[in-house]
Amino acid sequence: MERTFVMVKPDGVRRGLSGEVIRRYEARGLKVVAMRLEQLTEEIAKTHYAEHSERPFFGALVAHVTSSPVVLMVLEGENAIAAARKTNGATNPIEAEPGTIRGDHALEITENIVHGSDAPETAKREIGVFFPEL
Ligand code: IDP
Ligand code: MG
């Protein structure tokens, strides 16, 4: 069964949407196999988003994800990576379809509530960073 790494970003946690996010994944049939609340350090945030380090928004992204605690989780299920990303919706909430987490609850690209791994190698790396015991 495929596994993916998902994070409820600080805006989602602060707005009290962690339960709503988890509810949607579970309702879809994905199983939570690991989860915790954590304050990310700047170092771990930069490692997690390393692929974006040269982008103009990198500083704002790292500042946001370290601004208050996040909920980290590993989801398991059939096509878990694609299923979680479809449930999240498009990166820019304005482009995200209604019925998705971002399409229903966000307006702004930095504060877009969730992160989800984008490919099997990414999922493996991200699960390894946050849940090495798995
Ligand atoms: P994803 O979260 O949908 O996988 P990525 O392209 O991996 O999107 O970007 C990571 C995060 O960086 C996004 O969720 C978003 O918060 C932020 N981001 C992406 N593109 C932009 C941009 O053009 N401006 C500002 N922030 C961005
Ligand atoms: Mg991404």
Tab-separated table of C-alpha atoms and ligand atoms in Angstrom:
chain	number	residue	atom	x	y	z
A	1	MET	CA	0.000	0.000	0.000
A	2	GLU	CA	1.323	3.455	-0.910
A	3	ARG	CA	2.273	6.003	1.767
A	4	THR	CA	2.467	9.796	1.618
A	5	PHE	CA	3.590	12.572	3.922
A	6	VAL	CA	1.135	15.365	4.688
A	7	MET	CA	1.446	18.471	6.854
A	8	VAL	CA	-1.229	20.838	8.150
A	9	LYS	CA	0.590	24.169	7.873
A	10	PRO	CA	0.519	26.794	10.676
A	11	ASP	CA	-2.411	28.682	9.140
A	12	GLY	CA	-4.492	25.494	9.118
A	13	VAL	CA	-3.612	24.630	12.724
A	14	ARG	CA	-4.198	28.212	13.951
A	15	ARG	CA	-7.594	28.353	12.240
A	16	GLY	CA	-8.656	25.100	13.893
A	17	LEU	CA	-8.805	23.199	10.602
A	18	SER	CA	-6.570	20.235	11.550
A	19	GLY	CA	-9.575	18.053	12.328
A	20	GLU	CA	-11.328	19.068	9.100
A	21	VAL	CA	-8.200	18.200	7.086
A	22	ILE	CA	-7.810	14.802	8.771
A	23	ARG	CA	-11.541	14.134	8.399
A	24	ARG	CA	-11.318	14.603	4.645
A	25	TYR	CA	-8.392	12.200	4.234
A	26	GLU	CA	-10.072	9.588	6.427
A	27	ALA	CA	-13.418	10.019	4.674
A	28	ARG	CA	-11.652	9.362	1.402
A	29	GLY	CA	-10.293	6.087	2.769
A	30	LEU	CA	-6.729	7.068	3.612
A	31	LYS	CA	-5.449	5.714	6.902
A	32	VAL	CA	-3.417	7.823	9.355
A	33	VAL	CA	-0.427	5.621	10.273
A	34	ALA	CA	1.638	8.274	12.131
A	35	MET	CA	0.888	11.799	13.382
A	36	ARG	CA	2.249	14.504	15.691
A	37	LEU	CA	2.119	18.249	16.423
A	38	GLU	CA	5.502	19.970	16.106
A	39	GLN	CA	7.113	23.401	15.920
A	40	LEU	CA	9.425	23.209	12.869
A	41	THR	CA	12.920	24.697	13.159
A	42	GLU	CA	14.204	26.906	10.357
A	43	GLU	CA	16.761	24.210	9.530
A	44	ILE	CA	14.209	21.439	9.080
A	45	ALA	CA	11.855	23.744	7.123
A	46	LYS	CA	14.692	24.642	4.737
A	47	THR	CA	15.563	20.962	4.315
A	48	HIS	CA	11.934	20.038	3.691
A	49	TYR	CA	11.499	22.765	1.033
A	50	ALA	CA	15.064	22.530	-0.394
A	51	GLU	CA	13.747	22.086	-3.961
A	52	HIS	CA	12.381	25.660	-3.753
A	53	SER	CA	15.508	27.277	-2.260
A	54	GLU	CA	16.205	29.436	-5.332
A	55	ARG	CA	12.596	30.634	-5.733
A	56	PRO	CA	11.645	34.212	-4.749
A	57	PHE	CA	8.994	32.953	-2.319
A	58	PHE	CA	11.369	30.653	-0.384
A	59	GLY	CA	11.934	33.087	2.519
A	60	ALA	CA	8.205	33.726	2.980
A	61	LEU	CA	7.478	29.995	2.779
A	62	VAL	CA	10.053	29.097	5.453
A	63	ALA	CA	8.911	32.011	7.650
A	64	HIS	CA	5.316	30.817	7.405
A	65	VAL	CA	5.884	27.118	8.113
A	66	THR	CA	8.000	27.987	11.171
A	67	SER	CA	5.549	30.622	12.493
A	68	SER	CA	3.679	28.216	14.818
A	69	PRO	CA	3.222	24.430	15.181
A	70	VAL	CA	2.253	22.147	12.312
A	71	VAL	CA	0.567	18.727	12.272
A	72	LEU	CA	2.732	16.116	10.558
A	73	MET	CA	1.261	12.850	9.363
A	74	VAL	CA	1.806	9.800	7.219
A	75	LEU	CA	-1.195	8.526	5.255
A	76	GLU	CA	-1.525	5.071	3.745
A	77	GLY	CA	-3.833	3.806	1.011
A	78	GLU	CA	-4.310	3.016	-2.654
A	79	ASN	CA	-2.586	5.796	-4.660
A	80	ALA	CA	-2.191	7.749	-1.408
A	81	ILE	CA	0.116	10.383	-2.945
A	82	ALA	CA	-2.250	11.376	-5.748
A	83	ALA	CA	-5.337	10.979	-3.558
A	84	ALA	CA	-3.995	13.350	-0.880
A	85	ARG	CA	-2.915	15.947	-3.459
A	86	LYS	CA	-6.300	15.827	-5.206
A	87	THR	CA	-7.971	16.255	-1.826
A	88	ASN	CA	-5.651	19.231	-1.099
A	89	GLY	CA	-6.475	20.945	-4.419
A	90	ALA	CA	-4.289	23.164	-6.608
A	91	THR	CA	-1.319	24.935	-5.008
A	92	ASN	CA	-2.849	28.367	-5.597
A	93	PRO	CA	-6.201	28.296	-3.746
A	94	ILE	CA	-7.730	30.579	-6.382
A	95	GLU	CA	-7.166	27.769	-8.898
A	96	ALA	CA	-8.295	25.040	-6.476
A	97	GLU	CA	-11.693	23.483	-7.178
A	98	PRO	CA	-14.500	23.842	-4.639
A	99	GLY	CA	-14.704	20.509	-2.811
A	100	THR	CA	-10.955	20.463	-2.162
A	101	ILE	CA	-9.352	21.590	1.115
A	102	ARG	CA	-7.734	24.636	-0.484
A	103	GLY	CA	-10.725	25.374	-2.730
A	104	ASP	CA	-13.076	25.389	0.254
A	105	HIS	CA	-10.897	27.001	2.929
A	106	ALA	CA	-8.098	29.156	1.472
A	107	LEU	CA	-7.531	32.222	-0.705
A	108	GLU	CA	-3.794	32.832	-0.517
A	109	ILE	CA	-0.885	30.755	-1.863
A	110	THR	CA	1.483	30.998	1.128
A	111	GLU	CA	-1.308	30.178	3.578
A	112	ASN	CA	-2.764	27.265	1.631
A	113	ILE	CA	-3.367	25.027	4.693
A	114	VAL	CA	-1.654	21.803	3.623
A	115	HIS	CA	1.432	20.164	2.166
A	116	GLY	CA	1.396	16.777	0.435
A	117	SER	CA	4.285	14.836	-1.118
A	118	ASP	CA	4.299	15.042	-4.926
A	119	ALA	CA	5.910	11.726	-5.987
A	120	PRO	CA	6.995	8.351	-4.559
A	121	GLU	CA	10.647	9.428	-4.105
A	122	THR	CA	9.531	12.670	-2.427
A	123	ALA	CA	7.183	10.791	-0.104
A	124	LYS	CA	9.953	8.391	0.869
A	125	ARG	CA	12.370	11.247	1.575
A	126	GLU	CA	9.834	13.330	3.531
A	127	ILE	CA	8.625	10.368	5.612
A	128	GLY	CA	12.304	9.645	6.340
A	129	VAL	CA	12.903	13.227	7.538
A	130	PHE	CA	9.900	13.419	9.877
A	131	PHE	CA	9.200	9.802	10.815
A	132	PRO	CA	12.549	7.953	10.507
A	133	GLU	CA	11.125	5.128	12.663
A	134	LEU	CA	8.896	4.210	9.698
B	1	IDP	P1	2.451	22.147	-3.369
B	1	IDP	O1	2.381	22.540	-1.905
B	1	IDP	O2	1.087	22.182	-3.996
B	1	IDP	O3	3.187	20.861	-3.629
B	1	IDP	P2	4.823	23.526	-4.394
B	1	IDP	O4	4.984	23.991	-5.800
B	1	IDP	O5	5.622	22.345	-3.967
B	1	IDP	O6	3.263	23.321	-4.119
B	1	IDP	O7	5.191	24.762	-3.464
B	1	IDP	C1	5.352	24.569	-2.065
B	1	IDP	C2	4.628	25.685	-1.351
B	1	IDP	O8	5.267	26.933	-1.675
B	1	IDP	C3	3.177	25.873	-1.782
B	1	IDP	O9	2.271	25.047	-1.074
B	1	IDP	C4	2.943	27.335	-1.484
B	1	IDP	O10	2.617	27.556	-0.110
B	1	IDP	C5	4.298	27.957	-1.767
B	1	IDP	N1	4.362	28.513	-3.134
B	1	IDP	C6	4.428	27.819	-4.303
B	1	IDP	N2	4.457	28.639	-5.366
B	1	IDP	C7	4.398	29.893	-4.856
B	1	IDP	C8	4.390	31.202	-5.459
B	1	IDP	O11	4.431	31.377	-6.680
B	1	IDP	N3	4.318	32.270	-4.592
B	1	IDP	C9	4.272	32.120	-3.245
B	1	IDP	N4	4.273	30.906	-2.644
B	1	IDP	C10	4.337	29.810	-3.432
B	2	MG	MG	5.211	20.458	-3.375
